[in-house]
């Protein structure tokens, strides 16, 4: 065997090795990106394992390749653990991403031209929910509902009226930037009233659902999709849950419908992630994620931040900075320079473009995973307030020192 098969990364590819080291150090900053999280050593070991070498088109026990006996073990473990975690009848753990999971559901259940009704992107929806620049909005007809202008929350009566108007074949609930509980039961009633399928995309809140911190859609939605790398704190990837009656259609839509070989190393890591999420400690951690978000929101409200819907029930909040005389884009930059990573975000009824935005999205999974609690949320809120209110070089330097001091007490990777 050539030497380069056994060389360490630092020897064989110093450029990539260096970038990974830099990324590792970058991740020591205060990370408030709501869709990111931290993975365990065990998840990363599985994700970087030799199963990356294996082709396994098909499903456990029914593969198109020999030598699948051990990858079958991890896929079966992943399926059984996910079923237990979410009380699901059927689970497909092969989707490579949340978008591919969603596309597979549409492929299984819709015909080109059918209507998908989902949340408007700028109100917290997602590209893969029928938005026109995504395949879901090219193959299907995307129609959208909004959050209420008065409350910043979903108004089921408004969604029902919109559903009666556009007669969707599929209604999507589940969001990228919605800080409140999703009313799954009401969505079921709306879907029944217009004879539509209901899909819940719980990518953002899956860890909270698994922990019982957010209600589960499993009894209400025909299809539940999620990524595994957000609040589930697992490897990058996704899965689809559904009732047994749709199992064959969903499996066929994933493979051979829109994917080829599954990423078995990622499926091994998903199995590890589901085991972790079944543990009491992880449920407690996800409760803390929500408690930290609530604490951070209360502190920010105290600094006169205008939070969409007035606060949060989950792991994220959306701050409308219109009263702070700064755009989302400039706030993201000032905070980034201060050692706080987050993203600019449109707020409902935003008057700024999606590249500028009036808001920022703030999430607590990463800071909670590294052990921070309510006292640290108080400090972070104060730092955000300083950097956003007075984004001068002097303030940014001071906040960066405080951010370094805080993060050094909560190292990400020891
Ligand atoms: N769901 C997006 C996010 O929330 O960041 C990524 O697709």
XYZ file of C-alpha atoms and ligand atoms in Angstrom:
421
model
C 0.000 0.000 0.000
C 1.312 3.461 -0.833
C 2.542 5.479 2.079
C -0.062 8.209 1.569
C -2.815 5.803 2.661
C -1.420 5.757 6.179
C -0.011 9.252 6.548
C -1.627 11.587 9.032
C -3.485 14.552 7.605
C -0.885 16.959 8.973
C 1.801 15.208 6.910
C -0.173 14.465 3.778
C -2.076 17.741 3.399
C -0.816 20.595 5.594
C -3.089 23.146 3.881
C -6.279 21.267 4.780
C -4.878 20.372 8.205
C -4.215 24.021 8.909
C -7.690 25.123 7.810
C -9.272 22.504 10.085
C -7.155 23.699 13.009
C -8.169 27.270 12.315
C -11.820 26.246 12.161
C -11.465 24.454 15.460
C -10.083 27.630 17.030
C -12.780 29.744 15.363
C -15.417 27.568 17.001
C -14.160 28.755 20.412
C -15.971 32.070 19.783
C -19.423 32.584 21.273
C -21.595 30.863 18.670
C -25.235 31.923 18.606
C -26.113 30.519 15.172
C -29.452 28.871 15.908
C -29.060 26.057 13.382
C -25.644 24.909 14.567
C -24.592 22.731 17.466
C -21.642 20.786 18.788
C -21.039 17.095 18.205
C -19.597 14.616 20.665
C -16.280 12.891 20.151
C -18.249 9.664 19.552
C -20.335 11.223 16.770
C -17.209 12.599 15.091
C -15.425 9.252 15.352
C -18.324 7.460 13.667
C -18.638 10.195 11.055
C -14.965 9.831 10.114
C -14.920 6.026 10.126
C -14.139 3.436 7.438
C -17.807 3.071 6.549
C -17.165 6.015 4.224
C -15.570 3.372 1.946
C -18.773 1.376 1.529
C -21.462 1.421 -1.128
C -24.806 0.217 0.214
C -27.564 1.209 -2.213
C -30.797 -0.295 -0.979
C -31.914 -0.899 2.588
C -30.793 -3.264 5.385
C -31.133 -6.869 4.175
C -31.964 -5.704 0.603
C -28.797 -4.156 -0.800
C -27.421 -3.999 -4.301
C -23.869 -4.709 -3.048
C -22.136 -7.494 -1.170
C -20.351 -6.921 2.127
C -23.134 -4.908 3.730
C -23.493 -6.941 6.933
C -21.915 -4.301 9.208
C -23.391 -1.239 7.593
C -26.739 -3.025 7.977
C -26.062 -3.168 11.714
C -25.607 0.593 12.023
C -28.553 1.447 9.772
C -30.830 -0.870 11.752
C -29.582 0.643 15.017
C -30.198 4.148 13.684
C -33.729 3.238 12.582
C -34.694 1.495 15.817
C -33.280 4.271 17.998
C -34.950 7.011 15.948
C -38.286 5.166 16.144
C -37.955 4.987 19.905
C -36.805 8.584 20.254
C -39.758 10.024 18.331
C -42.348 7.199 18.727
C -42.332 6.926 14.939
C -43.845 4.025 12.978
C -41.362 4.195 10.120
C -38.031 5.987 9.728
C -35.735 6.475 6.752
C -32.275 7.602 7.917
C -30.672 7.912 4.479
C -31.384 11.529 3.404
C -28.132 13.429 3.084
C -29.687 16.762 4.040
C -32.892 18.374 5.211
C -33.635 19.687 1.737
C -33.227 16.201 0.264
C -35.516 14.752 2.940
C -38.174 17.313 2.048
C -37.766 16.757 -1.690
C -38.139 13.009 -1.168
C -41.456 13.517 0.634
C -42.750 15.693 -2.203
C -41.509 13.190 -4.774
C -43.318 10.395 -2.949
C -46.646 12.149 -2.521
C -47.047 14.950 -5.088
C -47.280 15.347 -8.830
C -45.481 18.183 -10.626
C -47.625 21.311 -10.440
C -49.330 20.365 -7.152
C -49.523 23.119 -4.572
C -47.418 23.226 -1.405
C -48.541 25.710 1.262
C -45.820 26.767 3.690
C -44.551 29.738 5.668
C -43.253 32.716 3.703
C -39.428 32.543 3.631
C -38.940 36.022 5.092
C -41.270 35.117 7.984
C -39.193 32.092 8.979
C -39.860 29.473 6.276
C -37.256 27.509 4.325
C -36.133 27.386 0.685
C -37.091 23.718 0.410
C -40.714 24.436 1.364
C -41.727 25.469 -2.158
C -39.644 28.579 -2.638
C -39.235 29.460 -6.304
C -35.429 29.312 -6.518
C -35.411 25.793 -5.013
C -36.416 22.659 -6.906
C -39.451 22.432 -4.584
C -40.726 25.688 -6.071
C -39.842 24.821 -9.654
C -41.502 21.384 -9.772
C -44.409 22.341 -7.501
C -46.472 25.449 -6.985
C -45.358 27.147 -3.774
C -47.917 29.254 -1.908
C -47.255 30.863 1.446
C -48.793 31.951 4.724
C -47.471 34.644 7.058
C -47.190 35.198 10.755
C -49.653 37.710 12.149
C -48.461 41.309 11.903
C -49.826 42.071 15.365
C -48.438 39.104 17.310
C -45.557 37.761 15.208
C -47.142 34.330 15.714
C -48.900 31.870 13.442
C -52.628 32.522 13.368
C -54.314 29.184 12.499
C -57.460 30.995 11.268
C -55.336 32.936 8.749
C -53.584 29.747 7.633
C -56.932 28.012 7.168
C -58.249 30.896 5.080
C -55.108 30.768 2.932
C -55.425 26.977 2.602
C -59.029 27.289 1.412
C -57.881 29.883 -1.103
C -54.959 27.932 -2.650
C -56.168 24.318 -2.096
C -52.786 22.748 -1.349
C -51.978 19.081 -1.719
C -49.321 19.457 1.000
C -49.147 21.828 3.967
C -45.757 22.361 5.576
C -45.236 23.493 9.154
C -41.834 23.784 10.848
C -39.447 26.700 10.401
C -35.953 28.172 10.372
C -36.671 31.280 12.384
C -39.887 30.889 14.371
C -39.401 31.414 18.113
C -42.718 30.002 19.319
C -44.327 26.588 19.667
C -45.667 25.225 16.392
C -49.405 24.466 16.732
C -49.268 20.977 15.178
C -52.805 19.968 16.231
C -54.280 23.061 14.570
C -52.257 22.337 11.423
C -53.732 18.812 11.337
C -57.238 20.287 11.493
C -56.391 22.723 8.679
C -54.921 19.916 6.543
C -58.040 17.786 7.126
C -60.323 20.713 6.266
C -58.729 21.050 2.807
C -57.829 17.379 2.305
C -54.070 17.982 2.224
C -51.102 16.030 3.528
C -49.317 17.589 6.480
C -45.524 17.626 6.656
C -43.740 18.892 9.779
C -40.129 19.915 9.180
C -38.756 19.905 12.714
C -35.094 20.380 11.756
C -34.607 23.259 14.167
C -36.510 21.864 17.138
C -35.947 18.086 16.822
C -33.727 17.905 19.918
C -36.332 19.820 21.904
C -39.083 17.526 20.618
C -37.039 14.437 21.528
C -36.482 15.895 25.001
C -40.173 16.713 25.507
C -39.374 20.436 25.647
C -41.476 21.141 22.524
C -44.680 19.235 21.615
C -44.203 16.449 19.072
C -45.894 16.478 15.660
C -45.752 12.698 15.369
C -49.467 12.119 16.063
C -50.554 14.914 13.740
C -48.288 15.062 10.698
C -48.290 12.482 7.901
C -44.575 13.132 7.427
C -41.970 14.478 9.814
C -38.582 15.475 8.453
C -35.551 16.680 10.319
C -31.873 17.285 9.992
C -29.700 15.563 12.586
C -27.137 18.328 13.120
C -29.145 21.108 14.757
C -30.647 20.652 18.239
C -30.188 16.877 17.884
C -26.455 17.699 17.988
C -25.552 14.879 15.631
C -23.747 14.572 12.292
C -24.757 16.555 9.225
C -27.619 14.667 7.636
C -31.357 14.126 7.846
C -34.191 11.628 8.164
C -37.859 11.150 7.385
C -40.481 9.725 9.722
C -43.913 8.606 8.592
C -46.734 6.238 9.289
C -46.339 2.661 8.088
C -48.851 3.193 5.257
C -46.402 5.592 3.528
C -43.221 3.626 4.317
C -42.730 2.024 0.899
C -43.423 5.250 -0.997
C -41.006 7.218 1.158
C -38.243 4.610 0.935
C -38.585 4.416 -2.850
C -38.543 8.205 -3.123
C -35.256 8.429 -1.182
C -33.619 5.531 -3.011
C -33.709 5.189 -5.975
C -35.925 8.284 -6.298
C -33.517 11.058 -5.474
C -30.387 9.571 -3.902
C -27.901 6.856 -4.732
C -25.566 5.337 -2.172
C -26.295 6.283 1.439
C -23.464 7.837 3.465
C -22.968 4.912 5.846
C -20.435 6.753 8.019
C -23.057 9.454 8.590
C -25.724 6.845 9.313
C -23.381 5.286 11.898
C -22.999 8.739 13.448
C -26.790 9.256 13.359
C -27.176 6.011 15.333
C -24.747 7.387 17.937
C -26.591 10.707 18.030
C -29.969 9.003 18.605
C -28.501 6.973 21.473
C -27.194 10.192 23.004
C -30.592 11.853 22.635
C -32.316 8.947 24.385
C -30.233 9.613 27.506
C -31.613 11.618 30.415
C -28.573 13.927 30.369
C -29.296 15.015 26.802
C -32.931 15.686 27.617
C -31.739 17.879 30.476
C -29.299 19.630 28.168
C -32.045 20.435 25.694
C -34.230 21.754 28.499
C -31.290 24.024 29.364
C -31.075 25.131 25.709
C -34.654 26.426 25.991
C -34.107 27.844 29.493
C -31.024 29.688 28.268
C -32.942 31.095 25.295
C -35.644 32.363 27.629
C -33.048 33.945 29.937
C -31.210 35.584 27.027
C -34.502 36.875 25.599
C -35.527 38.396 28.929
C -32.182 40.154 29.278
C -32.365 41.516 25.734
C -35.914 42.757 26.316
C -34.489 44.592 29.335
C -32.101 46.379 26.936
C -35.083 47.394 24.790
C -34.454 44.843 22.038
C -37.603 44.277 20.013
C -37.997 40.484 19.846
C -40.410 39.134 17.255
C -43.463 37.750 19.121
C -42.059 39.237 22.343
C -39.774 36.346 23.294
C -39.191 32.646 22.739
C -40.509 29.188 23.571
C -37.639 27.309 21.962
C -33.920 27.609 21.241
C -33.960 30.829 19.234
C -35.151 34.394 19.097
C -35.366 36.961 16.361
C -34.428 40.553 17.198
C -35.820 43.339 15.029
C -33.114 46.018 15.206
C -35.159 48.796 13.574
C -35.213 50.709 16.876
C -31.432 50.275 17.321
C -30.402 52.225 14.265
C -28.383 49.332 12.794
C -29.156 46.768 10.081
C -28.896 43.019 10.564
C -25.900 42.994 8.216
C -23.970 45.601 10.208
C -24.935 44.007 13.524
C -23.692 40.608 12.306
C -20.371 42.254 11.364
C -19.973 44.194 14.631
C -20.818 41.121 16.692
C -18.508 38.921 14.628
C -15.625 41.310 15.294
C -16.573 41.188 18.974
C -16.222 37.399 19.136
C -19.937 36.619 18.843
C -21.004 34.651 15.771
C -24.614 34.808 14.597
C -26.515 35.579 11.421
C -28.456 38.493 10.049
C -32.048 37.504 9.417
C -35.137 39.000 7.861
C -37.909 39.744 10.303
C -41.577 39.378 9.333
C -42.698 42.260 7.090
C -39.062 43.366 6.737
C -38.459 46.482 4.665
C -34.775 45.643 4.066
C -33.482 43.194 1.445
C -32.519 39.638 2.513
C -28.831 40.637 2.123
C -29.193 43.536 4.545
C -32.168 42.652 6.786
C -33.530 44.410 9.846
C -32.832 41.570 12.229
C -30.532 39.026 13.753
C -31.316 35.428 14.731
C -29.929 34.321 18.066
C -29.804 30.695 19.214
C -28.523 28.919 22.304
C -27.662 25.276 21.334
C -23.886 25.776 21.010
C -23.326 27.889 24.094
C -25.478 25.491 26.114
C -23.614 22.438 24.837
C -20.363 23.919 26.161
C -21.894 24.306 29.611
C -23.145 27.875 29.772
C -26.222 28.640 31.834
C -28.369 31.639 32.847
C -25.549 33.748 34.399
C -23.583 33.510 31.130
C -26.718 34.447 29.141
C -26.868 37.649 31.176
C -23.269 38.433 30.210
C -23.853 37.600 26.554
C -26.944 39.830 26.399
C -24.900 42.674 27.828
C -22.156 42.120 25.245
C -24.695 42.013 22.392
C -26.234 45.222 23.641
C -22.857 46.965 23.842
C -21.681 45.905 20.377
C -25.006 46.607 18.655
C -25.706 49.916 20.367
C -22.189 51.382 20.008
C -20.353 49.466 17.260
C -17.182 51.587 17.571
C -13.685 50.050 17.427
C -13.207 50.811 21.111
C -16.416 49.056 22.191
C -15.771 46.109 19.885
C -12.291 45.628 21.378
C -13.706 45.712 24.898
C -16.473 43.258 24.078
C -14.024 40.952 22.348
C -11.892 40.821 25.505
C -14.973 39.978 27.563
C -16.038 37.329 25.034
C -12.550 35.733 25.172
C -12.624 35.755 28.943
C -16.017 34.020 28.975
C -15.217 31.424 26.321
C -11.907 30.504 27.965
C -13.945 29.295 30.946
C -16.071 27.050 28.674
C -13.722 25.441 26.156
C -15.411 23.633 23.273
C -12.881 20.876 22.713
C -10.622 20.116 25.652
N -32.289 25.898 8.041
C -31.267 26.831 7.709
C -30.858 27.541 8.963
O -31.720 27.644 9.776
O -29.752 28.053 9.145
C -30.221 26.159 6.991
O -30.773 25.545 5.863
